[in-house]
Short mmCIF file of C-alpha atoms in Angstrom, two decimals:
data_model
loop_
_atom_site.label_atom_id
_atom_site.label_comp_id
_atom_site.label_asym_id
_atom_site.label_seq_id
_atom_site.Cartn_x
_atom_site.Cartn_y
_atom_site.Cartn_z
CA MET S 17 4.16 -59.13 1.54
CA ALA S 18 7.75 -58.48 2.45
CA PRO S 19 8.42 -55.80 -0.21
CA GLU S 20 5.27 -53.91 0.84
CA ALA S 21 6.32 -54.00 4.51
CA THR S 22 9.65 -52.44 3.73
CA GLU S 23 8.21 -49.90 1.32
CA GLN S 24 5.69 -48.30 3.61
CA PRO S 25 8.23 -47.18 6.31
CA ALA S 26 10.39 -45.69 3.49
CA VAL S 27 7.37 -43.70 2.16
CA SER S 28 6.49 -42.53 5.63
CA LYS S 29 10.07 -41.45 6.23
CA ARG S 30 10.11 -39.40 3.04
CA ARG S 31 6.80 -37.76 3.94
CA GLY S 32 8.19 -36.96 7.39
CA ARG S 33 11.25 -35.24 5.85
CA TYR S 34 9.00 -33.36 3.45
CA ALA S 35 6.75 -32.16 6.32
CA ASN S 36 9.80 -31.11 8.35
CA GLY S 37 11.20 -29.29 5.33
CA LEU S 38 7.95 -27.31 4.96
CA GLN S 39 7.94 -26.42 8.62
CA ARG S 40 11.49 -25.22 8.43
CA ARG S 41 10.74 -23.17 5.30
CA ASP S 42 7.78 -21.55 7.12
CA LEU S 43 9.95 -20.70 10.07
CA PHE S 44 12.50 -19.10 7.74
CA ILE S 45 9.75 -16.96 6.21
CA ASP S 46 8.30 -15.82 9.53
CA ARG S 47 11.67 -14.85 10.94
CA ALA S 48 12.90 -13.27 7.66
CA PHE S 49 10.04 -10.78 7.86
CA GLU S 50 11.46 -9.33 11.08
CA ILE S 51 14.97 -9.24 9.59
CA PHE S 52 13.91 -7.43 6.44
CA ALA S 53 11.75 -5.02 8.39
CA THR S 54 14.66 -4.21 10.76
CA HIS S 55 17.58 -4.10 8.36
CA GLY S 56 16.02 -3.38 4.95
CA PHE S 57 16.97 -5.18 1.83
CA GLN S 58 20.02 -3.54 0.26
CA ARG S 59 22.45 -4.17 3.14
CA LEU S 60 21.56 -7.85 3.45
CA SER S 61 22.97 -10.79 1.59
CA LEU S 62 21.50 -14.27 1.69
CA ARG S 63 24.52 -15.36 3.71
CA LYS S 64 23.94 -12.54 6.21
CA ILE S 65 20.28 -13.48 6.50
CA ALA S 66 21.27 -17.07 7.23
CA GLU S 67 23.54 -15.88 9.98
CA GLU S 68 20.70 -13.83 11.47
CA LEU S 69 18.51 -16.93 11.32
CA GLY S 70 21.19 -19.07 12.93
CA VAL S 71 21.42 -21.53 10.06
CA SER S 72 23.91 -22.36 7.36
CA HIS S 73 23.92 -20.57 3.99
CA ALA S 74 23.32 -23.91 2.36
CA ALA S 75 20.25 -24.68 4.52
CA LEU S 76 18.61 -21.36 3.65
CA SER S 77 19.56 -21.36 -0.06
CA TYR S 78 18.09 -24.92 -0.36
CA HIS S 79 14.65 -23.32 0.10
CA PHE S 80 15.44 -19.81 -1.25
CA PRO S 81 18.15 -19.54 -3.97
CA SER S 82 18.20 -15.73 -3.66
CA LYS S 83 17.09 -13.12 -1.14
CA GLU S 84 14.54 -11.89 -3.75
CA ASP S 85 12.93 -15.32 -3.55
CA LEU S 86 12.82 -15.05 0.26
CA LEU S 87 11.35 -11.52 0.12
CA GLN S 88 8.67 -12.70 -2.38
CA ALA S 89 7.73 -15.49 0.06
CA VAL S 90 7.49 -12.96 2.94
CA PHE S 91 5.06 -10.81 1.00
CA ASP S 92 3.16 -13.83 -0.28
CA ARG S 93 2.73 -15.11 3.27
CA GLN S 94 1.30 -11.78 4.46
CA ALA S 95 -1.01 -11.66 1.50
CA GLU S 96 -2.30 -15.11 2.33
CA ARG S 97 -3.09 -14.01 5.85
CA ASP S 98 -4.82 -10.85 4.74
CA ARG S 99 -6.73 -12.29 1.79
CA PRO S 100 -9.82 -13.67 3.72
CA LEU S 101 -10.55 -10.36 5.44
CA LEU S 102 -9.67 -8.31 2.29
CA GLU S 103 -11.93 -10.37 -0.04
CA ARG S 104 -14.85 -10.49 2.46
CA SER S 105 -14.68 -6.73 3.12
CA LEU S 106 -14.54 -5.82 -0.55
CA SER S 107 -17.30 -8.25 -1.52
CA GLU S 108 -19.68 -7.11 1.28
CA ARG S 109 -18.92 -3.42 1.43
CA GLY S 110 -16.83 -2.33 -1.53
CA LEU S 111 -13.54 -0.38 -1.49
CA LEU S 112 -14.99 2.98 -0.46
CA ALA S 113 -16.52 1.69 2.71
CA ALA S 114 -13.92 -0.94 3.57
CA LEU S 115 -10.68 1.01 2.96
CA SER S 116 -10.51 2.68 6.38
CA GLU S 117 -11.00 -0.63 8.21
CA LEU S 118 -8.33 -2.30 6.10
CA VAL S 119 -5.86 0.46 6.80
CA ARG S 120 -6.42 0.24 10.52
CA GLN S 121 -5.92 -3.51 10.28
CA ASN S 122 -2.56 -2.93 8.67
CA GLU S 123 -1.47 -0.64 11.50
CA ASN S 124 -1.43 -3.78 13.67
CA PHE S 125 1.63 -4.84 11.61
CA PRO S 126 3.94 -1.85 11.60
CA GLY S 127 6.81 -4.02 10.50
CA LEU S 128 5.00 -4.83 7.23
CA ILE S 129 4.43 -1.12 6.54
CA GLN S 130 8.07 -0.41 7.35
CA LEU S 131 9.26 -3.17 5.10
CA ASP S 132 7.09 -1.97 2.20
CA ALA S 133 8.29 1.63 2.61
CA THR S 134 11.94 0.58 2.91
CA MET S 135 11.72 -1.50 -0.22
CA GLN S 136 10.20 1.34 -2.25
CA ALA S 137 12.88 3.75 -1.11
CA GLU S 138 15.79 1.41 -1.63
CA ALA S 139 14.79 -0.04 -4.91
CA ILE S 140 14.24 3.14 -6.91
CA ARG S 141 17.56 2.75 -8.77
CA LYS S 142 17.21 0.51 -11.83
CA ASP S 143 20.45 -1.36 -10.85
CA HIS S 144 19.01 -2.32 -7.49
CA PRO S 145 18.37 -6.11 -7.33
CA GLY S 146 14.86 -5.54 -6.00
CA HIS S 147 13.88 -2.87 -8.54
CA ASP S 148 11.84 -5.01 -10.90
CA PHE S 149 10.23 -6.90 -7.99
CA THR S 150 9.16 -3.65 -6.27
CA HIS S 151 8.04 -2.06 -9.50
CA HIS S 152 5.87 -5.09 -10.22
CA ARG S 153 4.26 -4.92 -6.77
CA ILE S 154 3.44 -1.22 -7.25
CA ASP S 155 1.81 -1.96 -10.63
CA LEU S 156 -0.21 -4.81 -9.13
CA PHE S 157 -1.43 -2.64 -6.31
CA ASN S 158 -2.48 0.08 -8.74
CA ALA S 159 -4.24 -2.42 -10.93
CA ASP S 160 -6.10 -3.98 -7.95
CA VAL S 161 -7.28 -0.56 -6.71
CA ARG S 162 -8.35 0.42 -10.19
CA ARG S 163 -10.41 -2.76 -10.55
CA GLU S 164 -12.20 -2.12 -7.24
CA LEU S 165 -12.81 1.53 -8.20
CA GLU S 166 -14.38 0.33 -11.48
CA ARG S 167 -16.71 -1.96 -9.51
CA GLU S 168 -17.69 0.94 -7.29
CA GLN S 169 -18.39 3.07 -10.35
CA GLU S 170 -20.56 0.32 -11.87
CA LYS S 171 -22.60 0.22 -8.69
CA GLY S 172 -23.08 3.97 -8.75
CA ARG S 173 -21.16 4.67 -5.63
CA LEU S 174 -18.24 6.45 -7.37
CA ARG S 175 -18.41 9.59 -9.52
CA ALA S 176 -18.91 8.78 -13.11
CA ASP S 177 -16.60 11.58 -14.37
CA LEU S 178 -13.46 10.21 -12.84
CA ASP S 179 -10.41 8.89 -14.80
CA LEU S 180 -9.94 5.63 -12.97
CA ASP S 181 -6.25 5.19 -13.93
CA LEU S 182 -5.48 8.60 -12.48
CA THR S 183 -7.70 8.06 -9.43
CA ALA S 184 -6.20 4.71 -8.64
CA ARG S 185 -2.69 6.17 -8.65
CA GLN S 186 -3.76 9.11 -6.54
CA LEU S 187 -5.32 6.79 -3.96
CA THR S 188 -2.42 4.35 -3.78
CA ALA S 189 0.13 7.21 -3.56
CA MET S 190 -1.86 8.89 -0.80
CA ALA S 191 -2.20 5.71 1.20
CA ARG S 192 1.44 4.89 1.01
CA GLY S 193 2.55 8.43 1.64
CA LEU S 194 0.30 8.73 4.73
CA GLN S 195 1.59 5.34 5.99
CA MET S 196 5.11 6.70 5.67
CA GLN S 197 4.16 9.72 7.78
CA TRP S 198 2.44 7.41 10.27
CA LEU S 199 5.75 5.54 10.74
CA TYR S 200 7.34 8.76 11.80
CA ASP S 201 4.36 9.99 13.80
CA PRO S 202 1.82 7.35 15.01
CA THR S 203 -0.64 10.12 15.83
CA VAL S 204 -1.29 10.64 12.10
CA ASP S 205 -4.75 9.20 11.43
CA VAL S 206 -4.23 7.58 8.00
CA ALA S 207 -7.81 6.30 7.75
CA ALA S 208 -9.31 9.73 8.51
CA HIS S 209 -7.25 11.40 5.77
CA LEU S 210 -8.16 8.72 3.26
CA ASP S 211 -11.83 9.01 4.19
CA GLY S 212 -11.66 12.76 3.34
CA PHE S 213 -10.37 11.97 -0.13
CA LEU S 214 -12.92 9.21 -0.67
CA ALA S 215 -15.73 11.59 0.24
CA PHE S 216 -14.64 13.69 -2.70
CA LEU S 217 -14.81 10.67 -4.97
CA ARG S 218 -18.22 9.39 -3.96
CA ALA S 219 -21.14 9.79 -6.31
#
């Protein structure tokens, strides 16, 4: 009985440290979102981010060895939050009907749009540390949109004569370009402009 009595507190202590570590990691992600959105990516080092967070470089690098890892976690967190609404909207209504609503939902998070735009602008150069990461995100976005367009076409809601690879890139480029203009001028109605293009695509 004695060994078990000493083992259980030790296990509970380890679990407590693990839970505290997860909470701290989550806090770093939430606050890093604001830092990236405000300062961009290029000008920040992991040490500078730690200073902004008010923690040591060692404490931050324990959870995130590089700022690319931290940025990935920021985008993953936002994707987790958006996924339930996104999947439900696409399943129930399809991309053509749901896109305007999704765009307006995103406008509630201008920092995310700013961060996405900043990363795309900064990481164009191939020697930029975030180039491959950003390129991969763009490719994933295009692939996701193409998949949804294909589903719409199969259901007869999208014109049958469209090149889906071309249309997916046109739609993603328009969405991101309009969001960039919206950052400069919040009176730009991104959803309305997208609806005009989608009307051209409908069967």
